[in-house]
Each structure stands twice: as C-alpha cells, then as structure tokens.
Amino acid sequence: MRDRVPLRLPPLLTALLVVACLVAPSRAAAAISPVHMVDGPSGDVVAIEDAAMAEDGTGGLVYLRKEGGRNHVFVARFGAGWSAPQRVDIGQKFDSSWARIAAGDGGRLLLTWVQEFGAGNDRMFSATLDPGATGFEAPVPVDLNVGEATASFPDLAMNAGGQAYLTYLVITDNSTANPPGYLGIDVRVARYKDRLWSVLGNSLDRNPAIPMPVPTAAAGPKIGVDVNGNALVAWREPDDEFVNRVWARRVFGGTFGVPLLVSPSSWEGVPLRGAADAFSLDVAGFGQAAVALRQLPGQAGKIGGPRAFVNEIPDAFAEGAAAFLGPRLADGGERGGLGVPSVAVDPEGGFGTAFAGGAATLWTSGDNAAIGPTARIDDGGSAIAGEPQLDVAESGAAAIAWQEQRGGSGAVAAREVAADGRSESAPLSTPVGGTVGGLALAGSGLGDAIVAWQQGSGAAAQIAAATIDAPPEPMLVEAPEGWQRKKELRVSWEAAANAIGGLRYSVSIDDQPVSKPTRKLHTVFSSGKAGEGRHRLQVFAIDDARQETGSREQALLIDRRAPRVRLRRRGSRVAIRVLDGARRASSGFKRGGVKISFGDRGASASGSAPHRAAASRRRGRGKAKGPNAVARHHSYAKPGLYTIVVKAKDRAGNTATLRRKVRVG
C-alpha cells in the first residue's frame, strides 16, 4: 500500500511555524464552534472522562456526575448537534468510575465503565447505542472481576464498522513481597464484536511472573483498532534487566501477536537504563501505528534528560509489519519540563506529535523515513504546561487542543489546520470560567475533532465541549475528455470525505461558477457559459461552515465552431484556404479531415500538417500561435466550368462543406 521514503513536511508544520503567535485571536473562527455547555455549573459535576468521534463526524463525550450521592456515568451525544446528557449506568446503585467512550459510523456509541461491587471484586460493564437508536441498551458485563479498581486505567477503541477493543489493568498482588513501587498486575484485553464481549485470555503480559510498576495515567495501557477489526495494544512492563520499557502486541481478532519492544534499550551504542514513564498510541488504516514516549536518561547513558521518542510500525500488509521501525528522537533537543507526548498517525505513516516543554506547547511532524523540526505553537502567555492532544489526517489537516492558564483565568486553546496550510485558532472557555481540570480530544481522522473539558471546581464545576470542523477532503472529478462540441456538458465527481455537516458542490470554469451549488454528485451546464477554446475546470466541495476545497484543475476543451472555407480565383488559378480557428483555441483538423476536389478530371488533395505549418509561417505568426489552416493552390489547364467541393472536419466533430462552380477562360 505504501513505499514512503521522502521526508514529508506537510502544510500543517508550515502553518504552525507561521502562526505560532496567533493562538488567541479576538473571535472564534468559523471552523471552531462556539462553546457548548454540557453540564453545570454544579457541585454534582465530578470529572470529564473521555471523548470519541467516528469517521462520519458523529460521536460524544462521557463524564461522571453525582446522582443520589453516587458517581454515575453520563453521556452527551454529537451528531447534527449536541444532545442533552443522559445517564448510562441505569440500575446500578454504587459508584461508577473509569468511564470510556468509542464511536462508530452512523451515530454508534460504545461505553465502558467500572461499577463498584465489593472489596477486591469490582466489575467492568458496557452499554451500546446502535445506529438509528435513541437510547442506550441496558448495561451488560464485560468482566465480572477486575479486582479493586483503584488503577484500571482502561483504553477503548472502535473502528467505523463497530468492532472494538478494550484494554485495562487488574491488580492481582499488592503485597509487600513486591519491590517498592511494583505490583502484581494483569494487562487484559477484551474484544467487542456483534454486540458481544469476550476477554482474550488471562493477561497480555510479556512475562506474567514479574511485577509491574505502579500504573499512572501517563503510562496506562493504550489500544487502537484498524479498519479490518484488528488491533495494536501497548503497555509498560520491565524487561529482563528490570528496566521499565514500552511493549506492544498486534491483536488479530482473538489472537495475540508476539511482544514487540517499542522504547529504546540503548542509544548511540550505549545501554539506556532509564525507564520509559509515559507514552501514547495511535492506529490508522490497515494497522499503521505510531507510539510516542517519554524516555528517562538513567545512569551513564547518552541522553542527559527526559527525551521524547517516536516509533512506528507499518500496516499489517506491508513488508516489515512484524516489527517496529526503531525509536527516533522527536523533541528537537533536550528541554526542561518535558510533558507526556501525544501522537497521531495517518494510514500512510505520516505522524504528528505534540508535547509540553515547561509552559511551552511544541509540535513535531514527520513520517516513517524522517522527522521534521520542532515548532512552538502557543503564544507564550500561559503559565502552565499545555499537555496538548491532537489528531491528523492523511491530507495534512490536523486538530490540536491544549490547556492554558493566564493569571486566574483558564482556557482551552484549539487549532484547526487545513490541508493547504491555512490555520484557524480560538481560545475556548465556559461562561463561569475557572481552571481547566481535564481535557479530551477525539478526532475523525480527517482533521475534525471533538474537544471536551472540565472547567471550574466545587459548585462552579462545568462540562463543556466544542468541535473543530476541517474543510472537506479533495475529490476525484470525471470531466469531458478531448474537444467538445455539445451544447450541454456533464461533469461528475466522487463524494468528498467530510465528517461534520453536509456538503454542496459547485463547478467553476476559469474561476467563475457555472452551476448552482448542488448536493448531487454530478451536474450539467451549458458549454456556452465557457465559450470557445481551452479552459480550467474545477469542482469545489463546500461544507456547512462554508469551508471549501477544490479538486485538481482539469482541462476543458470546447470547440463548437465549424471550419471556415475561403476561395479566391484569379484567372485560371484558384486558391483555397480552410481554417479552424487559432492554434490551442480550437481542436484543429483530423488527419485527412480536409478533402478538396477541383473538378478537373478527379484532381483532389487532402490537407496535412505541412500545409498548416507553411500557412502559419506565411502569415508570420509562428508555429505555436498561428491558425489551424490548410491551404491549396490549383491552376486549370483548360477553359471550362468546374465544380469545386471542399469538405472539412475538425477533431471536435464540427464539419463544413463548400460546393462552388467556377468558370475558367
């Protein structure tokens, strides 16, 4: 599917470099929606948990809210707009936690959460909203014993067709026999297909006999699912020298692949004994994946401080799909306060990674061959680490969001970058304001995203959301080929990929619209609107936010004029000239398309290229700019009445016939 070798610096990077100081314009751009208040301000709001968006732009967010004094799971759906939040863990009386959400096309949503059950015996549940449904199905169990769910750190992913995977941690041994900072932990994976859950084996661990480091949100397991319904899961576990590394496995349906080392065990030929303490994962296409990780230096290593690495694995059908390509530095140099790197990858191996460097928000892009420079994308006015999150598209479009704090005022900075490099940015804040306490970004894979966050605390706690709406993707156009002489012309095109809202299409010729916007995938227009000659045809996809994306320009060739015949006689000599307009502005004659009969016992001739060239030179216009012309001269040997017949046909199919009697002598 791919042979990518050159460094790809997408328009996104250029745009980020150019507009690095424009993160907070005076008003929100059309591509970034106004803030939607989901819940609050209320003391019952507990926390934002997760967000999800499918390829078709539908999705939602999940958060915890108190009801009856207990924490329960609430969901707000996004489609044509935001729905009112609804509780999902219906009938469950105890505290819910660790809520996660995934989205598939058609408005499908999948929720998982942990419900408290008893000491050391909590339970994982799920609920589904199918396409076209107005409410969630009743909760069903996923795993009836996830231990004491103090450190589950689940991650849930679903593809467009509704196949999903869940990974989570189960503490199996918290005794003092474990080394300090380590516990007995299982990394579990559950598969969702055809509305049924199945837990795949007992544990994903590389070596179940050794304890694992105490989990954190930055180093919890991560999972992504591809278009075929297979997955890649990454987790943290000590290697044979008891150094915490990042590992990954492919998951083929219900079967695990072999463990693959993701984080570096050495650098520049020297062992790297520092731990990998934070990472993120993204999967696209047929299993193309990228992991971004924060690597600590350890002792006597070749790195002097925490560094950000990126490691990619090709899709499942590519050569080398059984191993990662190797970790590469992606932070542009050592810097203080390196945050958790967030990563997003497209089906062709292009990726972006964003991270905090102290209070600065930074970005790097690249592909599976090389990595570009690091750019700062905030304006320097925030006092806190932004901890950015992002999503990228194969076209180079991207959605990025991070948190900011300016004095006592908190906000979420959101940026939409189009495939052509144009960028829109906006600060997002709730009416009551307050510090941002949690942020989740979920993308469509086309540059669109849901941004959800919690702002304020106590009685002022609020849940809010906004959307980043990317312009449509370019589409393929089928235009009339060759020279056309029809009065009406038909142009058709493929549907442009677009997540949020509907699309209309407009056809332009030489930058002038020739048809009304339509939602159909074809249109018919009068060739008279373009006029004779060569033109540039382009189809524009226009979304509901009035963002437009044009197709590649195509040549439209129109020639509706018949050839013209000129005849001159002087004595017994006749000169005939057949013209089809200016070169490059008309179709020109077909080979053998000009036939001339002078009427004297069958003498005739057909026009050819040398005649046209000679005629052009005689007129002093040069070969490139002269007319499409055929010239013939004839002298009659005897007096008499002759019938001259000239027939001409050009490449567009226009014809002309001249019959004229001439008397000689």
Short mmCIF file of N, CA, C and O in Angstrom, two decimals, residues 33-39 61 76-78 81-85 428-431 451 453 463-467:
data_model
loop_
_atom_site.label_atom_id
_atom_site.label_comp_id
_atom_site.label_asym_id
_atom_site.label_seq_id
_atom_site.Cartn_x
_atom_site.Cartn_y
_atom_site.Cartn_z
N SER A 33 -16.22 25.72 16.60
CA SER A 33 -17.56 26.09 17.04
C SER A 33 -17.52 26.90 18.33
O SER A 33 -16.52 26.86 19.07
N PRO A 34 -18.60 27.60 18.64
CA PRO A 34 -18.72 28.20 19.97
C PRO A 34 -18.75 27.11 21.04
O PRO A 34 -19.02 25.94 20.77
N VAL A 35 -18.49 27.50 22.26
CA VAL A 35 -18.51 26.56 23.38
C VAL A 35 -19.93 26.09 23.64
O VAL A 35 -20.87 26.89 23.70
N HIS A 36 -20.10 24.78 23.75
CA HIS A 36 -21.39 24.19 24.11
C HIS A 36 -21.33 23.74 25.56
O HIS A 36 -20.47 22.95 25.94
N MET A 37 -22.25 24.24 26.38
CA MET A 37 -22.29 23.86 27.78
C MET A 37 -23.06 22.55 27.92
O MET A 37 -24.24 22.47 27.59
N VAL A 38 -22.36 21.52 28.38
CA VAL A 38 -22.98 20.20 28.54
C VAL A 38 -23.64 20.07 29.90
O VAL A 38 -24.76 19.57 30.02
N ASP A 39 -22.97 20.53 30.95
CA ASP A 39 -23.50 20.39 32.30
C ASP A 39 -22.85 21.43 33.19
O ASP A 39 -21.71 21.85 32.96
N LEU A 61 -19.22 12.55 24.27
CA LEU A 61 -18.32 12.63 25.42
C LEU A 61 -18.97 11.94 26.60
O LEU A 61 -20.20 11.81 26.67
N ALA A 76 -23.12 12.74 26.56
CA ALA A 76 -23.72 13.71 25.64
C ALA A 76 -23.31 13.29 24.23
O ALA A 76 -22.12 13.12 23.95
N ARG A 77 -24.29 13.09 23.37
CA ARG A 77 -24.03 12.63 22.00
C ARG A 77 -23.88 13.82 21.07
O ARG A 77 -24.50 14.87 21.25
N PHE A 78 -23.03 13.62 20.02
CA PHE A 78 -22.86 14.65 18.99
C PHE A 78 -23.20 14.06 17.64
O PHE A 78 -22.71 13.00 17.26
N GLY A 81 -25.95 18.04 16.08
CA GLY A 81 -25.66 18.97 17.16
C GLY A 81 -25.47 18.16 18.43
O GLY A 81 -25.34 16.94 18.39
N TRP A 82 -25.46 18.83 19.56
CA TRP A 82 -25.28 18.14 20.83
C TRP A 82 -26.64 17.77 21.43
O TRP A 82 -27.56 18.58 21.45
N SER A 83 -26.74 16.54 21.91
CA SER A 83 -27.95 16.11 22.60
C SER A 83 -27.81 16.41 24.09
O SER A 83 -26.71 16.65 24.60
N ALA A 84 -28.94 16.39 24.79
CA ALA A 84 -28.91 16.56 26.23
C ALA A 84 -28.24 15.34 26.85
O ALA A 84 -28.39 14.21 26.36
N PRO A 85 -27.47 15.53 27.90
CA PRO A 85 -26.80 14.38 28.52
C PRO A 85 -27.80 13.40 29.10
O PRO A 85 -28.89 13.78 29.55
N LEU A 428 -11.07 28.79 24.08
CA LEU A 428 -12.38 28.29 24.47
C LEU A 428 -12.48 28.32 25.98
O LEU A 428 -11.60 27.82 26.69
N SER A 429 -13.58 28.88 26.48
CA SER A 429 -13.76 28.96 27.92
C SER A 429 -15.25 28.97 28.23
O SER A 429 -16.07 29.46 27.44
N THR A 430 -15.61 28.42 29.38
CA THR A 430 -17.01 28.40 29.81
C THR A 430 -17.41 29.77 30.35
O THR A 430 -16.55 30.59 30.71
N PRO A 431 -18.72 30.05 30.43
CA PRO A 431 -19.16 31.37 30.93
C PRO A 431 -18.68 31.68 32.34
O PRO A 431 -18.30 32.81 32.64
N VAL A 451 -13.61 18.50 21.13
CA VAL A 451 -12.78 18.91 22.26
C VAL A 451 -13.70 19.03 23.46
O VAL A 451 -14.68 19.79 23.42
N TRP A 453 -13.92 19.29 27.88
CA TRP A 453 -13.11 19.60 29.05
C TRP A 453 -13.99 19.92 30.25
O TRP A 453 -15.19 20.20 30.13
N ILE A 463 -18.95 21.08 32.59
CA ILE A 463 -18.50 20.24 31.48
C ILE A 463 -18.87 20.96 30.19
O ILE A 463 -20.02 21.37 30.01
N ALA A 464 -17.88 21.15 29.31
CA ALA A 464 -18.10 21.90 28.08
C ALA A 464 -17.47 21.17 26.91
O ALA A 464 -16.63 20.28 27.09
N ALA A 465 -17.89 21.57 25.72
CA ALA A 465 -17.36 20.94 24.51
C ALA A 465 -17.40 21.93 23.36
O ALA A 465 -18.16 22.91 23.36
N ALA A 466 -16.57 21.68 22.37
CA ALA A 466 -16.58 22.43 21.11
C ALA A 466 -16.14 21.45 20.03
O ALA A 466 -15.62 20.37 20.31
N THR A 467 -16.36 21.83 18.79
CA THR A 467 -15.93 21.00 17.68
C THR A 467 -14.99 21.78 16.77
O THR A 467 -15.13 23.00 16.60
#
